[in-house]
Amino acid sequence: MDRVKIAIQKNGRLSSDSLSLLRKCGIEFNESENMLFIKSTNMSVDLLMVRDDDIPRLVGQNIADLGIVGENVIKEKQLSNNSLKIDQKIKLGFSKCRLSFAKPQGFEVGDMNNLKIATSYPEIVRNYLSNKNIDAEIIEIHGSVELTPFVNISDIIVDLVSTGATLESNNLVEFDNVMKSEAMLISSNNISSEKSLLIEKIISRINSVIEAKDSKYIMFNANTKDIDDLIDLLPSAESPTVIPLADKSKVAIHSVCKEDIFWKTIESLKSRGASSILVLPIEKLAN
Ligand code: PRT
Ligand code: ZN
């Protein structure tokens, strides 16, 4: 059978989270640096280790069946190539960032008309400006975008921001947001029928891992009379299990919560009489 090919970033911010997600889905492999092609040792799956910018095209041309890449890169490639056809499947919850406008401290931006804007995302910025009827010049640059306002290449920039530390250390101030982004699973829309079962299985496992990530399993003991009040305090609880205890006035309540359980919830449960509260992480959640 033809092996399923998954394109992931070889070396960068997406790499280790992509590899660890695939491992959590039961895909085993031995990776070593500088390998461009990694064969899974237990499934009919190969990993293509590439630059993130190449992932949408590899999936669009059906060279890879699946890919993991940032939404910012997907959008830029789609805007620059109308014929690029890919299916966007699942937001993966890592490599979260935003694409934002930033200006040198003290610079008055006004309506942005006639400004020079440096960015590595010219198509996304062009699209944004044209939707707002702004006539500005886009300077495409890859790398050190933050430097360009200080060497007379640009007036302002559009770049990715996560903590904001890079902007701050370069005396730049974020003032408008173009898009939010996170890693995304994409798939080819031309998958052969012989591979489709395995691909569906991988997508379903990825869904389970993503869903489990924020979910928790909670157990506690309570007075029978308080059951309803306590269940109301649980965030996104799926029909909890209520188990009788030897002491007839008490029960144990077990539930999967599809959100994290914070200290505030635990404290509220305690103040309503819950005891022996135990919160456990969930590794996989199949529905
Ligand atoms: O070599 P290759 O082409 O594969 O990698 P790359 O250099 O193009 O990409 P890489 O590894 O830097 O980023 C891959 C993806 O990670 C991006 O496309 C985004 O989807 C996502 N991501 C998440 C980020 C950031 N956070 C991020 N902070 N990509 C880049 N940055 C940079 C940003 O450009 C700026 O220079 O980090 C700096 C800002 O970070 P803060 O934390 O100081 O705000
Ligand atoms: Zn790149």
XYZ file of N, CA and C in Angstrom, residues 56-231:
528
model
N 2.212 24.095 2.590
C 0.935 24.199 1.868
C 1.026 23.683 0.421
N 2.128 23.994 -0.261
C 2.248 23.554 -1.656
C 2.384 22.017 -1.742
N 3.183 21.438 -0.841
C 3.359 19.971 -0.870
C 2.017 19.271 -0.671
N 1.182 19.834 0.214
C -0.136 19.236 0.454
C -1.068 19.551 -0.721
N -0.989 20.786 -1.223
C -1.831 21.186 -2.356
C -1.548 20.357 -3.600
N -0.288 19.975 -3.781
C 0.066 19.180 -4.966
C -0.003 17.681 -4.684
N -0.529 17.340 -3.509
C -0.730 15.938 -3.183
C 0.564 15.138 -3.038
N 1.669 15.844 -2.804
C 2.943 15.147 -2.558
C 2.918 14.667 -1.109
N 2.357 15.498 -0.231
C 2.082 15.077 1.147
C 0.564 14.986 1.301
N 0.106 14.016 2.107
C -1.343 13.882 2.341
C -1.799 14.823 3.440
N -0.928 14.982 4.451
C -1.254 15.851 5.580
C -0.073 16.777 5.838
N -0.329 17.892 6.507
C 0.761 18.793 6.868
C 0.407 19.540 8.136
N 1.438 19.990 8.847
C 1.211 20.818 10.038
C 1.942 22.134 9.824
N 1.178 23.238 9.836
C 1.775 24.530 9.497
C 0.943 25.654 10.110
N 1.561 26.821 10.302
C 0.857 27.961 10.896
C -0.192 28.527 9.948
N -1.297 29.019 10.530
C -2.364 29.614 9.701
C -1.855 30.818 8.910
N -0.868 31.541 9.477
C -0.308 32.696 8.770
C 0.317 32.275 7.444
N 1.033 31.156 7.448
C 1.672 30.676 6.210
C 0.605 30.153 5.235
N -0.395 29.463 5.766
C -1.472 28.947 4.888
C -2.141 30.118 4.175
N -2.479 31.161 4.943
C -3.212 32.281 4.349
C -2.363 33.010 3.306
N -1.080 33.226 3.631
C -0.197 33.919 2.682
C -0.105 33.136 1.362
N 0.049 31.824 1.478
C 0.199 30.997 0.260
C -1.109 30.934 -0.520
N -2.226 30.884 0.195
C -3.515 30.827 -0.521
C -3.782 32.125 -1.270
N -3.422 33.254 -0.633
C -3.657 34.541 -1.293
C -2.739 34.725 -2.494
N -1.527 34.117 -2.443
C -0.613 34.322 -3.565
C -0.810 33.272 -4.651
N -1.614 32.266 -4.378
C -1.835 31.219 -5.383
C -3.290 30.743 -5.324
N -4.097 31.299 -6.227
C -5.533 30.984 -6.227
C -5.830 29.516 -6.457
N -4.906 28.840 -7.131
C -5.217 27.450 -7.470
C -4.778 26.479 -6.368
N -4.227 27.018 -5.281
C -3.810 26.137 -4.185
C -5.049 25.602 -3.454
N -5.244 24.294 -3.530
C -6.432 23.700 -2.903
C -6.002 22.791 -1.754
N -6.351 23.198 -0.535
C -6.076 22.330 0.613
C -7.287 22.355 1.543
N -7.426 21.294 2.317
C -8.484 21.280 3.320
C -7.865 21.629 4.670
N -8.478 22.580 5.370
C -7.979 22.896 6.708
C -8.786 22.061 7.691
N -8.089 21.297 8.494
C -8.781 20.298 9.305
C -8.973 20.684 10.764
N -7.850 20.864 11.470
C -7.973 21.045 12.925
C -6.993 22.102 13.403
N -7.466 23.001 14.268
C -6.552 23.917 14.955
C -5.855 23.113 16.039
N -4.527 23.218 16.097
C -3.795 22.295 16.957
C -3.421 22.866 18.322
N -3.650 24.151 18.528
C -3.467 24.711 19.870
C -2.037 25.043 20.255
N -1.062 24.898 19.336
C 0.296 25.339 19.689
C 0.804 26.352 18.665
N 1.975 26.934 18.964
C 2.561 28.012 18.129
C 1.556 29.144 17.908
N 0.906 29.535 18.979
C -0.065 30.627 18.863
C 0.669 31.965 18.758
N 0.227 32.801 17.855
C 0.818 34.127 17.716
C -0.166 35.021 16.987
N 0.218 36.275 16.760
C -0.645 37.172 16.000
C 0.217 37.941 15.018
N -0.379 38.284 13.888
C 0.321 39.101 12.901
C -0.172 40.530 13.122
N 0.774 41.409 13.481
C 0.359 42.739 13.924
C 1.151 43.858 13.267
N 0.528 45.015 13.193
C 1.225 46.232 12.802
C 2.006 46.746 14.005
N 3.202 47.278 13.743
C 3.953 47.931 14.805
C 4.653 49.160 14.242
N 4.823 50.158 15.095
C 5.438 51.432 14.663
C 6.514 51.818 15.662
N 7.498 52.600 15.210
C 8.495 53.078 16.173
C 7.819 53.943 17.223
N 8.312 53.833 18.460
C 7.755 54.630 19.551
C 7.740 56.114 19.158
N 6.630 56.790 19.371
C 6.564 58.230 19.087
C 6.159 58.563 17.665
N 6.115 57.559 16.771
C 5.752 57.832 15.366
C 4.232 57.955 15.237
N 3.770 59.018 14.558
C 2.321 59.195 14.356
C 1.909 58.484 13.083
N 1.019 57.515 13.184
C 0.693 56.690 12.023
C -0.379 57.317 11.127
N -1.356 57.956 11.691
C -2.449 58.534 10.899
C -3.273 57.454 10.229
N -3.680 57.672 8.945
C -4.562 56.696 8.284
C -3.780 55.637 7.500
N -2.468 55.656 7.582
C -1.547 54.711 6.926
C -1.384 54.939 5.420
N -2.177 55.842 4.806
C -1.985 56.095 3.374
C -0.569 56.611 3.134
N 0.025 56.113 2.043
C 1.369 56.524 1.603
C 2.521 56.080 2.515
N 2.225 55.278 3.510
C 3.337 54.792 4.348
C 4.015 53.608 3.671
N 5.267 53.358 4.071
C 5.988 52.153 3.615
C 5.882 51.113 4.722
N 5.378 49.931 4.359
C 5.154 48.882 5.357
C 6.031 47.670 5.016
N 6.945 47.334 5.922
C 7.816 46.172 5.677
C 7.196 44.927 6.307
N 7.213 43.825 5.589
C 6.628 42.582 6.103
C 7.125 41.371 5.329
N 7.039 40.197 5.973
C 7.312 38.931 5.270
C 5.997 38.340 4.759
N 4.891 39.049 4.997
C 3.571 38.535 4.590
C 2.886 39.528 3.652
N 3.486 39.783 2.450
C 2.970 40.839 1.574
C 1.528 40.615 1.128
N 1.142 39.370 0.874
C -0.219 39.141 0.368
C -1.271 39.366 1.447
N -0.969 38.930 2.664
C -1.926 39.142 3.757
C -2.084 40.642 4.008
N -0.962 41.358 3.984
C -1.024 42.801 4.237
C -1.750 43.508 3.091
N -1.453 43.096 1.842
C -2.143 43.699 0.679
C -3.653 43.523 0.804
N -4.041 42.307 1.170
C -5.452 41.993 1.330
C -6.100 42.857 2.421
N -5.403 42.978 3.522
C -5.912 43.784 4.656
C -6.078 45.245 4.245
N -5.037 45.785 3.583
C -5.084 47.205 3.202
C -6.189 47.449 2.181
N -6.319 46.525 1.224
C -7.326 46.774 0.181
C -8.737 46.683 0.762
N -8.957 45.804 1.750
C -10.271 45.763 2.409
C -10.585 47.070 3.127
N -9.545 47.778 3.534
C -9.775 49.036 4.269
C -9.525 50.255 3.390
N -9.339 49.992 2.061
C -9.094 51.102 1.128
C -7.911 51.974 1.512
N -6.857 51.332 1.976
C -5.655 52.102 2.336
C -4.629 51.926 1.223
N -4.031 53.021 0.794
C -3.056 52.968 -0.281
C -1.662 53.162 0.315
N -0.977 52.052 0.565
C 0.362 52.132 1.165
C 1.313 51.263 0.349
N 2.609 51.472 0.552
C 3.589 50.684 -0.207
C 4.053 49.498 0.658
N 4.043 48.304 0.052
C 4.476 47.130 0.818
C 5.907 46.770 0.426
N 6.775 46.649 1.431
C 8.166 46.265 1.180
C 8.310 44.826 1.691
N 8.546 43.905 0.775
C 8.664 42.492 1.202
C 10.083 42.224 1.676
N 10.175 41.684 2.876
C 11.510 41.390 3.414
C 11.417 40.153 4.292
N 12.413 39.292 4.199
C 12.386 38.065 5.003
C 13.528 38.108 6.003
N 13.179 38.292 7.259
C 14.203 38.375 8.307
C 14.476 39.819 8.704
N 14.702 40.017 10.007
C 15.022 41.347 10.567
C 14.046 42.437 10.156
N 12.773 42.096 10.060
C 11.750 43.084 9.706
C 11.747 44.234 10.720
N 12.023 43.895 11.980
C 11.974 44.899 13.064
C 12.995 46.019 12.873
N 14.025 45.728 12.100
C 15.091 46.711 11.911
C 14.709 47.777 10.887
N 13.825 47.430 9.952
C 13.627 48.263 8.753
C 13.176 49.710 9.012
N 12.355 49.997 10.058
C 11.987 51.414 10.247
C 13.184 52.269 10.657
N 14.234 51.637 11.170
C 15.365 52.416 11.700
C 16.493 52.576 10.685
N 16.328 51.985 9.504
C 17.351 52.135 8.461
C 16.703 52.675 7.182
N 15.588 53.395 7.377
C 14.898 54.071 6.264
C 14.385 53.149 5.169
N 14.134 51.895 5.519
C 13.530 51.000 4.525
C 12.005 51.107 4.609
N 11.509 51.306 5.832
C 10.053 51.362 6.011
C 9.692 52.406 7.056
N 8.372 52.705 7.136
C 7.879 53.560 8.230
C 7.380 52.686 9.375
N 6.644 51.642 8.997
C 6.059 50.742 10.003
C 6.248 49.299 9.510
N 5.907 48.321 10.356
C 6.073 46.915 9.946
C 4.799 46.116 10.261
N 4.702 44.947 9.628
C 3.711 43.948 10.044
C 4.494 42.668 10.279
N 4.463 42.170 11.519
C 5.247 40.972 11.825
C 4.520 40.104 12.854
N 5.025 38.885 13.011
C 4.436 37.981 14.005
C 4.886 38.403 15.401
N 3.961 38.301 16.329
C 4.246 38.655 17.724
C 3.715 37.526 18.590
N 4.501 37.094 19.575
C 3.879 36.215 20.576
C 3.945 36.863 21.946
N 5.124 37.008 22.540
C 5.152 37.672 23.850
C 5.195 39.197 23.720
N 5.691 39.700 22.604
C 5.845 41.149 22.441
C 7.244 41.625 22.833
N 8.077 40.712 23.344
C 9.414 41.113 23.827
C 10.298 41.633 22.688
N 10.195 41.015 21.516
C 11.051 41.446 20.395
C 10.703 42.866 19.972
N 9.401 43.168 19.873
C 8.992 44.525 19.515
C 9.526 45.507 20.553
N 9.319 45.157 21.815
C 9.710 46.071 22.884
C 11.212 46.343 22.854
N 11.985 45.286 22.636
C 13.439 45.506 22.681
C 13.919 46.268 21.452
N 13.073 46.381 20.434
C 13.436 47.177 19.255
C 12.702 48.520 19.217
N 12.173 48.931 20.381
C 11.460 50.228 20.470
C 10.301 50.343 19.507
N 9.601 49.241 19.307
C 8.431 49.251 18.431
C 7.173 49.031 19.268
N 6.066 49.623 18.812
C 4.809 49.521 19.554
C 3.751 48.909 18.639
N 3.118 47.856 19.140
C 2.056 47.196 18.365
C 0.831 48.113 18.361
N 0.192 48.299 17.185
C -0.985 49.183 17.231
C -2.202 48.644 16.500
N -2.049 47.548 15.758
C -3.234 46.990 15.101
C -2.964 45.518 14.811
N -4.032 44.719 14.831
C -3.855 43.285 14.630
C -4.432 42.860 13.276
N -3.671 42.110 12.514
C -4.134 41.665 11.191
C -4.816 40.302 11.288
N -4.176 39.364 11.940
C -4.809 38.047 12.143
C -4.176 37.327 13.325
N -4.956 36.380 13.869
C -4.409 35.483 14.881
C -4.001 34.204 14.171
N -3.039 33.482 14.738
C -2.601 32.257 14.072
C -2.221 31.198 15.092
N -2.384 29.960 14.705
C -1.831 28.842 15.470
C -1.560 27.701 14.499
N -0.869 26.680 14.971
C -0.567 25.554 14.084
C -1.867 24.866 13.682
N -1.885 24.376 12.450
C -3.117 23.794 11.918
C -2.780 22.525 11.148
N -3.654 21.537 11.245
C -3.495 20.338 10.409
C -4.203 20.593 9.081
N -3.462 20.434 7.980
C -4.102 20.568 6.667
C -4.039 19.226 5.957
N -4.982 19.020 5.042
C -4.929 17.757 4.296
C -5.160 18.025 2.824
N -4.661 17.112 2.020
C -4.842 17.194 0.576
C -6.319 16.948 0.288
N -6.864 17.604 -0.754
C -8.264 17.280 -1.060
C -8.351 16.276 -2.209
N -7.257 15.536 -2.388
C -7.220 14.550 -3.464
C -6.586 13.250 -2.955
N -7.153 12.751 -1.852
C -6.543 11.584 -1.206
C -7.024 10.292 -1.855
N -6.076 9.391 -2.147
C -6.469 8.143 -2.814
C -7.293 7.287 -1.856
N -8.207 6.503 -2.431
C -9.135 5.748 -1.582
C -8.384 4.734 -0.719
N -7.270 4.209 -1.222
C -6.568 3.202 -0.411
C -5.890 3.799 0.832
N -5.618 5.121 0.777
C -5.001 5.737 1.961
C -6.033 6.356 2.894
N -7.281 6.522 2.394
C -8.204 7.376 3.138
C -8.555 6.819 4.522
N -8.624 5.499 4.655
C -8.965 4.929 5.967
C -7.915 5.283 7.015
N -6.648 5.098 6.630
C -5.568 5.382 7.578
C -5.517 6.878 7.895
N -5.756 7.710 6.870
C -5.722 9.158 7.106
C -6.849 9.578 8.042
N -8.031 9.008 7.819
C -9.148 9.323 8.732
C -8.813 8.914 10.160
N -8.140 7.765 10.287
C -7.770 7.285 11.621
C -6.789 8.259 12.281
N -5.822 8.736 11.507
C -4.835 9.667 12.069
C -5.533 10.975 12.480
N -6.426 11.478 11.624
C -7.135 12.732 11.939
C -7.982 12.545 13.197
N -8.625 11.394 13.297
C -9.469 11.165 14.471
C -8.614 11.060 15.744
N -7.428 10.440 15.624
C -6.538 10.382 16.799
C -6.049 11.773 17.179
N -5.729 12.599 16.173
C -5.272 13.965 16.476
C -6.393 14.722 17.199
N -7.618 14.550 16.714
C -8.769 15.184 17.381
C -8.850 14.765 18.844
N -8.661 13.477 19.091
C -8.740 12.969 20.470
C -7.665 13.591 21.346
N -6.457 13.692 20.806
C -5.356 14.245 21.598
C -5.617 15.723 21.904
N -6.104 16.462 20.892
C -6.369 17.896 21.085
C -7.475 18.095 22.116
N -8.516 17.288 21.984
C -9.637 17.444 22.903
C -9.235 17.089 24.329
N -8.378 16.054 24.446
C -7.962 15.609 25.780
C -7.080 16.644 26.461
N -6.369 17.428 25.673
C -5.367 18.336 26.234
C -5.947 19.288 27.282
N -7.125 19.804 27.000
C -7.718 20.752 27.944
C -8.681 20.072 28.905
N -8.905 18.781 28.703
C -9.905 18.108 29.546
C -9.282 17.546 30.816
N -10.120 17.414 31.828
C -9.653 16.853 33.097
C -10.683 15.858 33.605
N -10.195 14.893 34.398
C -11.094 13.953 35.052
C -11.126 14.350 36.526
N -12.318 14.597 37.054
C -12.402 15.034 38.461
C -13.219 14.031 39.280
N -12.744 13.769 40.498
C -13.468 12.875 41.415
C -13.522 13.567 42.777
N -14.651 13.449 43.451
C -14.720 13.954 44.826
C -15.885 13.300 45.558
N -15.863 13.399 46.865
C -16.968 12.897 47.675
C -17.841 14.072 48.103
N -19.138 13.782 48.300
C -20.044 14.879 48.660
C -21.237 14.334 49.431
N -21.961 15.246 50.071
C -23.211 14.839 50.714
C -24.269 14.675 49.633
N -25.078 13.631 49.744
C -26.079 13.331 48.719
C -26.950 14.556 48.413
N -27.289 15.315 49.441
C -28.189 16.458 49.232
C -27.567 17.560 48.361
N -26.223 17.565 48.247
C -25.551 18.658 47.509
C -25.239 18.303 46.051
N -25.627 17.080 45.615
C -25.201 16.604 44.283
C -25.461 17.647 43.180
N -26.687 18.133 43.081
C -27.032 19.028 41.962
C -26.233 20.328 41.996
N -26.117 20.908 43.206
C -25.363 22.168 43.336
C -23.918 21.978 42.911
N -23.324 20.851 43.320
C -21.911 20.622 43.016
C -21.699 20.369 41.524
N -22.601 19.617 40.912
C -22.461 19.333 39.477
C -22.552 20.640 38.672
